[in-house]
mmCIF file of C-alpha atoms in Angstrom:
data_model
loop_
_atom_site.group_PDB
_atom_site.id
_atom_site.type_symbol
_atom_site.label_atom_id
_atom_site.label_comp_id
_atom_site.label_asym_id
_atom_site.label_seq_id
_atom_site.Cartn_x
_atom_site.Cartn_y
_atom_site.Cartn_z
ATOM 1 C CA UNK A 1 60.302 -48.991 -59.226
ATOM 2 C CA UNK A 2 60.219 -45.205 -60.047
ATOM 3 C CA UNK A 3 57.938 -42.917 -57.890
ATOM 4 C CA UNK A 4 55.270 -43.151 -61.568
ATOM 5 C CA UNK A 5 55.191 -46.886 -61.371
ATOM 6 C CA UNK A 6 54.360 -46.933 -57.649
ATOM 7 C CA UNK A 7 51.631 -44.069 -57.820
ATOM 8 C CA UNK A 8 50.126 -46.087 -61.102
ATOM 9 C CA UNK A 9 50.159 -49.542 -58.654
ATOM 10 C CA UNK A 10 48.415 -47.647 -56.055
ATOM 11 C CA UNK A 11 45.613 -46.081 -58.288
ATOM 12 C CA UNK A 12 45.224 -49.771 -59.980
ATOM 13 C CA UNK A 13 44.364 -51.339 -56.225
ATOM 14 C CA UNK A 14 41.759 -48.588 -55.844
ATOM 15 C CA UNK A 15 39.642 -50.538 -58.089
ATOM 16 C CA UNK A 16 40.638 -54.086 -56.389
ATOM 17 C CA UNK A 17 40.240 -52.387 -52.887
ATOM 18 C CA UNK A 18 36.536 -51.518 -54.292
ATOM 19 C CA UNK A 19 35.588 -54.847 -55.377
ATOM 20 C CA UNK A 20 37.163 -56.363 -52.759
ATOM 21 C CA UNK A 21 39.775 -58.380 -53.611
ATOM 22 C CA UNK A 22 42.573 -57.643 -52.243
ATOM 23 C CA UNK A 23 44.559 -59.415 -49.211
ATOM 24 C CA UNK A 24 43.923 -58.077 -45.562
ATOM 25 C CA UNK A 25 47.291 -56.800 -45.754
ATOM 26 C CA UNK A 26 47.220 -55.817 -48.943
ATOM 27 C CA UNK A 27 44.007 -53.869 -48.062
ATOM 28 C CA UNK A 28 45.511 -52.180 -44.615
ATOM 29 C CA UNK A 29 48.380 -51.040 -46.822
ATOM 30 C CA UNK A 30 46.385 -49.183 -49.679
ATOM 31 C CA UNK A 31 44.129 -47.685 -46.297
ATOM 32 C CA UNK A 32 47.098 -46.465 -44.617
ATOM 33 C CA UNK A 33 48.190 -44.965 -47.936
ATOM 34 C CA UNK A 34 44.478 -43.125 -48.270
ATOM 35 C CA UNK A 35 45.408 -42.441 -44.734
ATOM 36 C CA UNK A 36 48.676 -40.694 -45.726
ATOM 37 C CA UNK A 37 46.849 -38.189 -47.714
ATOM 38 C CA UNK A 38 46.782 -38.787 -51.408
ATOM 39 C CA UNK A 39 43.970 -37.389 -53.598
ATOM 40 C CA UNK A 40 44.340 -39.428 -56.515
ATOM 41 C CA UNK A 41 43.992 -42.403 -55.340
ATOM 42 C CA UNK A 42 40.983 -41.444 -52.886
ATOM 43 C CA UNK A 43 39.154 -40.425 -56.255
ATOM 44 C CA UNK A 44 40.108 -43.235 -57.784
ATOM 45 C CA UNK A 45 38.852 -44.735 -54.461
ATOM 46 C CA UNK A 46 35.382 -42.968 -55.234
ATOM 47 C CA UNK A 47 35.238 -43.620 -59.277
ATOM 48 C CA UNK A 48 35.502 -47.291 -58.423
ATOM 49 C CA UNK A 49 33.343 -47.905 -55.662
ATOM 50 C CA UNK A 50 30.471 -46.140 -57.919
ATOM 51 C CA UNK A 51 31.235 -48.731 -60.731
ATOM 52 C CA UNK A 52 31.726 -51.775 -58.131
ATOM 53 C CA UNK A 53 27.969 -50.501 -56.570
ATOM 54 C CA UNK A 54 26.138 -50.274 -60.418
ATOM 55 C CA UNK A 55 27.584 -53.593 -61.521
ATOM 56 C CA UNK A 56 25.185 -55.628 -59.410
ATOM 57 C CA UNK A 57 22.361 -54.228 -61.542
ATOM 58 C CA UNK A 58 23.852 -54.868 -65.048
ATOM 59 C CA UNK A 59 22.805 -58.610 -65.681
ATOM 60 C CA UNK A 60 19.834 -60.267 -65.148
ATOM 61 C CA UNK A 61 20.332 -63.782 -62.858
ATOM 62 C CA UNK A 62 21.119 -66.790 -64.769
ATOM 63 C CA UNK A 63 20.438 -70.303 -64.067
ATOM 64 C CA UNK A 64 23.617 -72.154 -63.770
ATOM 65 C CA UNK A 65 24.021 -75.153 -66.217
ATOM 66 C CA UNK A 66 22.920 -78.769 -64.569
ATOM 67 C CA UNK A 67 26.715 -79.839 -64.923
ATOM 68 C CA UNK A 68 27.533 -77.274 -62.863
ATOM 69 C CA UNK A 69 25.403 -78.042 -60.291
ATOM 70 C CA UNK A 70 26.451 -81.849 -60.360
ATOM 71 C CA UNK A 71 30.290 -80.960 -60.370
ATOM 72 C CA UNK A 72 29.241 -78.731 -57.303
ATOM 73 C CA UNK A 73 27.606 -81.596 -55.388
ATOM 74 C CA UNK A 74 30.282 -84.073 -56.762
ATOM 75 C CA UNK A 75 33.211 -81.922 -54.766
ATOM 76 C CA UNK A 76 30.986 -81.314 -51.759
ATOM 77 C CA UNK A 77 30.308 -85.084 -51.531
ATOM 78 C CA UNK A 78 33.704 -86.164 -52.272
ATOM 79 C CA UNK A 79 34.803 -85.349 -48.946
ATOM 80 C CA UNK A 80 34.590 -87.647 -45.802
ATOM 81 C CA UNK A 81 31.862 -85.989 -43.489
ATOM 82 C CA UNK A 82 33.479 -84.780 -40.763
ATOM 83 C CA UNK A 83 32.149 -86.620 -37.170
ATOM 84 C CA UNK A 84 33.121 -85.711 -33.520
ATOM 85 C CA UNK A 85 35.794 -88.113 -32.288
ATOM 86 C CA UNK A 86 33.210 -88.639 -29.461
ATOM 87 C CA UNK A 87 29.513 -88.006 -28.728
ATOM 88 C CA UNK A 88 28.658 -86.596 -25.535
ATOM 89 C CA UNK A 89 25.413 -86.932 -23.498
ATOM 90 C CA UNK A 90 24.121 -83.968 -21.193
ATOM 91 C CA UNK A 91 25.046 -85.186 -17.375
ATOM 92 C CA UNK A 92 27.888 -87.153 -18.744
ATOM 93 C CA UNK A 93 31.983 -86.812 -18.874
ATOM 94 C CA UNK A 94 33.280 -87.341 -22.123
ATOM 95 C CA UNK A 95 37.057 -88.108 -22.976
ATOM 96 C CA UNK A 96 38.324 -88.680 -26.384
ATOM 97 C CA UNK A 97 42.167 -90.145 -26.302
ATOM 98 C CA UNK A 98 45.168 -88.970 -28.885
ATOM 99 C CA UNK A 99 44.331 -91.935 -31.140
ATOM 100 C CA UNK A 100 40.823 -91.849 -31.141
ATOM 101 C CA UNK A 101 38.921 -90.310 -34.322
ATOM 102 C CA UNK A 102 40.027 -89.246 -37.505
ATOM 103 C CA UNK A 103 42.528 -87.118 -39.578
ATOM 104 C CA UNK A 104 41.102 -85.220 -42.346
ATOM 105 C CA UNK A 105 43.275 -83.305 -45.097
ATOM 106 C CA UNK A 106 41.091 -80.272 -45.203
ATOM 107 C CA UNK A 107 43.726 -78.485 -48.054
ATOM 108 C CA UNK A 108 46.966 -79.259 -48.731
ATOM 109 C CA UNK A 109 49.413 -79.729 -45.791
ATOM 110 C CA UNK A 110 46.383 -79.299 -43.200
ATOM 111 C CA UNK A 111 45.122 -82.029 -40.983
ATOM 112 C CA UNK A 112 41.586 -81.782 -39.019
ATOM 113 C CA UNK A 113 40.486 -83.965 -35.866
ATOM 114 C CA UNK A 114 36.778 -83.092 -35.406
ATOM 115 C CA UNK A 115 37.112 -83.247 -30.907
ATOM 116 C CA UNK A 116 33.517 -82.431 -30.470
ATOM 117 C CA UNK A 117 30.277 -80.535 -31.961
ATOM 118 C CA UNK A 118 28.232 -78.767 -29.084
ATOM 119 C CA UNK A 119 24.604 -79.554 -30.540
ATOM 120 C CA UNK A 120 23.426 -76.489 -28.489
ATOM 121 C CA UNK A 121 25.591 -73.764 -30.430
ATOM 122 C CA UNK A 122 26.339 -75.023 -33.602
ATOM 123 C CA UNK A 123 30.122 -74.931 -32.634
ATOM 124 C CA UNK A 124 33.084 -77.754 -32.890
ATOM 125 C CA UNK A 125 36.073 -77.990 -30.939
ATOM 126 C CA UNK A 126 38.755 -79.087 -33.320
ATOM 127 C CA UNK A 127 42.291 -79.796 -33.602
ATOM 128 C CA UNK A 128 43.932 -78.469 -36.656
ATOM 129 C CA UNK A 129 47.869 -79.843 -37.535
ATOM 130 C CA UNK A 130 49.310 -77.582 -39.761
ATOM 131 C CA UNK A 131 52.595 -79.435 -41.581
ATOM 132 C CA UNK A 132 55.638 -77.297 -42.458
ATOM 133 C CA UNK A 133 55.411 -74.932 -44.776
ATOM 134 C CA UNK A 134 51.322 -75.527 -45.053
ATOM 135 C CA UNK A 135 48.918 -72.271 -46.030
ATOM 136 C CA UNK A 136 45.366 -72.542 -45.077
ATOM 137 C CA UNK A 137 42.932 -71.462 -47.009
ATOM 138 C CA UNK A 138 40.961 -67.668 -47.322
ATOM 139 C CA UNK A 139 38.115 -67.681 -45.259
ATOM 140 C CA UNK A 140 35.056 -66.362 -43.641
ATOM 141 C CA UNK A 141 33.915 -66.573 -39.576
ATOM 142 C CA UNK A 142 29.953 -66.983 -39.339
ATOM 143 C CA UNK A 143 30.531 -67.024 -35.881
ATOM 144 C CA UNK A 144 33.504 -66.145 -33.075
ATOM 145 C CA UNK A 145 36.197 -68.551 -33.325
ATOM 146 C CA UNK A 146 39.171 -69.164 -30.643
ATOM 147 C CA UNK A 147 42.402 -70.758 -31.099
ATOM 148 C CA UNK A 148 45.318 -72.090 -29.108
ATOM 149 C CA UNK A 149 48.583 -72.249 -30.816
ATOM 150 C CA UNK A 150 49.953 -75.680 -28.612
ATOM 151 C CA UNK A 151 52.782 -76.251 -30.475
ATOM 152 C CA UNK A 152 55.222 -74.560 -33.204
ATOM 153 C CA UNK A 153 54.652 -71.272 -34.889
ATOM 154 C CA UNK A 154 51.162 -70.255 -36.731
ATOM 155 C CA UNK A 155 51.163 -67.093 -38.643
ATOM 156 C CA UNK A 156 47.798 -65.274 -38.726
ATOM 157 C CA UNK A 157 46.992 -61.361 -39.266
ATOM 158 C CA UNK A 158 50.209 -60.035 -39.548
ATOM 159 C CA UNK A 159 51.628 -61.311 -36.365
ATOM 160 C CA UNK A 160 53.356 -64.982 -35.694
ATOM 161 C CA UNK A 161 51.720 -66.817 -32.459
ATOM 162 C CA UNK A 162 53.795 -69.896 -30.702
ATOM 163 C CA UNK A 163 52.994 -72.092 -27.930
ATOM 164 C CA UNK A 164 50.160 -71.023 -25.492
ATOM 165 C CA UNK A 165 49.503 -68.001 -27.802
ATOM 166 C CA UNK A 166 45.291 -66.822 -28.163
ATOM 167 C CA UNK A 167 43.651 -66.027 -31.159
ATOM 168 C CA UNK A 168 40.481 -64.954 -31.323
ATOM 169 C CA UNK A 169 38.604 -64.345 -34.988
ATOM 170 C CA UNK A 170 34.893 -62.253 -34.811
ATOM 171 C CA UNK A 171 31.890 -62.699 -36.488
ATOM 172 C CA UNK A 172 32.131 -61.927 -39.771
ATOM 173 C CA UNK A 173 35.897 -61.383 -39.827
ATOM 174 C CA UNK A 174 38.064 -62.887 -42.512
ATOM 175 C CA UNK A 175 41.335 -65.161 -42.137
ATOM 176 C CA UNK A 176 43.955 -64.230 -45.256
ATOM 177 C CA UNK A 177 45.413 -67.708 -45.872
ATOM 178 C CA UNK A 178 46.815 -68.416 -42.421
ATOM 179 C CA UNK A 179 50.203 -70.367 -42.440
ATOM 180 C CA UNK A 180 52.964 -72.176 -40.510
ATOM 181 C CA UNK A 181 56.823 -72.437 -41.224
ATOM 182 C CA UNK A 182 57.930 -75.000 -39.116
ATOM 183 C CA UNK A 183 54.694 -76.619 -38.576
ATOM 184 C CA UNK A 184 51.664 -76.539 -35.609
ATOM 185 C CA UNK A 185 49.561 -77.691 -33.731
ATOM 186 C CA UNK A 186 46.091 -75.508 -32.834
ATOM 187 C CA UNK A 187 43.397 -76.179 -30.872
ATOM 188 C CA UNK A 188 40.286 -74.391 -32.742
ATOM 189 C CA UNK A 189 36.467 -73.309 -31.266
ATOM 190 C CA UNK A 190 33.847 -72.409 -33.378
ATOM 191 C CA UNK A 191 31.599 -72.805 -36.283
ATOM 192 C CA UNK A 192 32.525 -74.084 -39.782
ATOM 193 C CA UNK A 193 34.220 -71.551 -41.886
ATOM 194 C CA UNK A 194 33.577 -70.651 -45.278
ATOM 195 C CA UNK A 195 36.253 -70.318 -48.156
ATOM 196 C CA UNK A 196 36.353 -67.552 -50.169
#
């Protein structure tokens, strides 16, 4: 690629970087380049961001057609409901056995056990099985969630996490299509996501 061609790219992911659709890593990489210095593409940076900012405010809202509400609620309800493998009392001990509960395909090549939902926060403990090769989907935390890597190799925000490896995702953070190569096995806390 000749040193034009790469200084063209960059300028072109100002605009993506202000609407916000680039990768994480895609994202850190066009920061560290603002870092690095370059004027263009910081007022490309700036052009962008003032059209990305006066866009909200150039259509009116429009009602979405009815069959695109029922295909909507069609997908949602497609889906199993997701139950904890066990329900738990307060005062009582609880244990929910390898076989017990149910196996969800929650996107292609990832399998979710629903453990338990802790009425009191809102949160689930979940196991998530990850088959080889498998790429999760972009998401969104509401809420803190941990994770456990317990077996194989889970890649995650730029950094590959094996057996007895932590993870922890913030409020409000976003997940950039989390995968495994060989296949895993994670132990997740928290709230539902939400795809982007």
């Amino acid at each position: 690629m000749s040193r034009r061609a790469a200084a063209d790219s960059m300028t072109d992911r100002a605009a993506l970087y202000a609407l916000g659709t680039l990768t994480q890593n895609e994202a850190r990489a066009f920061e560290d380049h603002l870092a690095g210095g370059c004027d263009e593409c910081v007022a490309e940076l700036r052009a962008s961001e003032q059209v990305t900012r006066s866009l909200a405010f150039l259509e009116t809202e429009v009602e979405p057609p009815p069959r695109v509400y029922e295909r909507v609620v069609g997908f949602v309800t497609q889906a199993p409901p997701l139950k904890a493998a066990a329900a738990h009392a307060r005062g009582e001990l609880t244990t929910v056995r390898k076989d017990d509960g149910q196996w969800f395909e929650s996107s292609p090549g990832v399998m979710v056990k629903r453990l338990f939902e802790n009425p009191e926060t809102g949160s689930f403990t979940t196991l998530v099985r990850m088959l080889p090769g498998a790429v999760g989907t972009l998401h969104r935390h509401p809420g803190i969630e941990e994770c456990i890597i317990l077996e194989g190799d889970f890649h995650v925000a730029g950094g590959r996490l094996g057996p007895g490896d932590y993870h922890i995702a913030g409020a409000s953070s976003i997940h950039d299509k989390p995968y495994s190569i060989g296949g895993a096995l994670l132990l997740i806390i928290g709230p539902p996501y939400e795809r982007l």
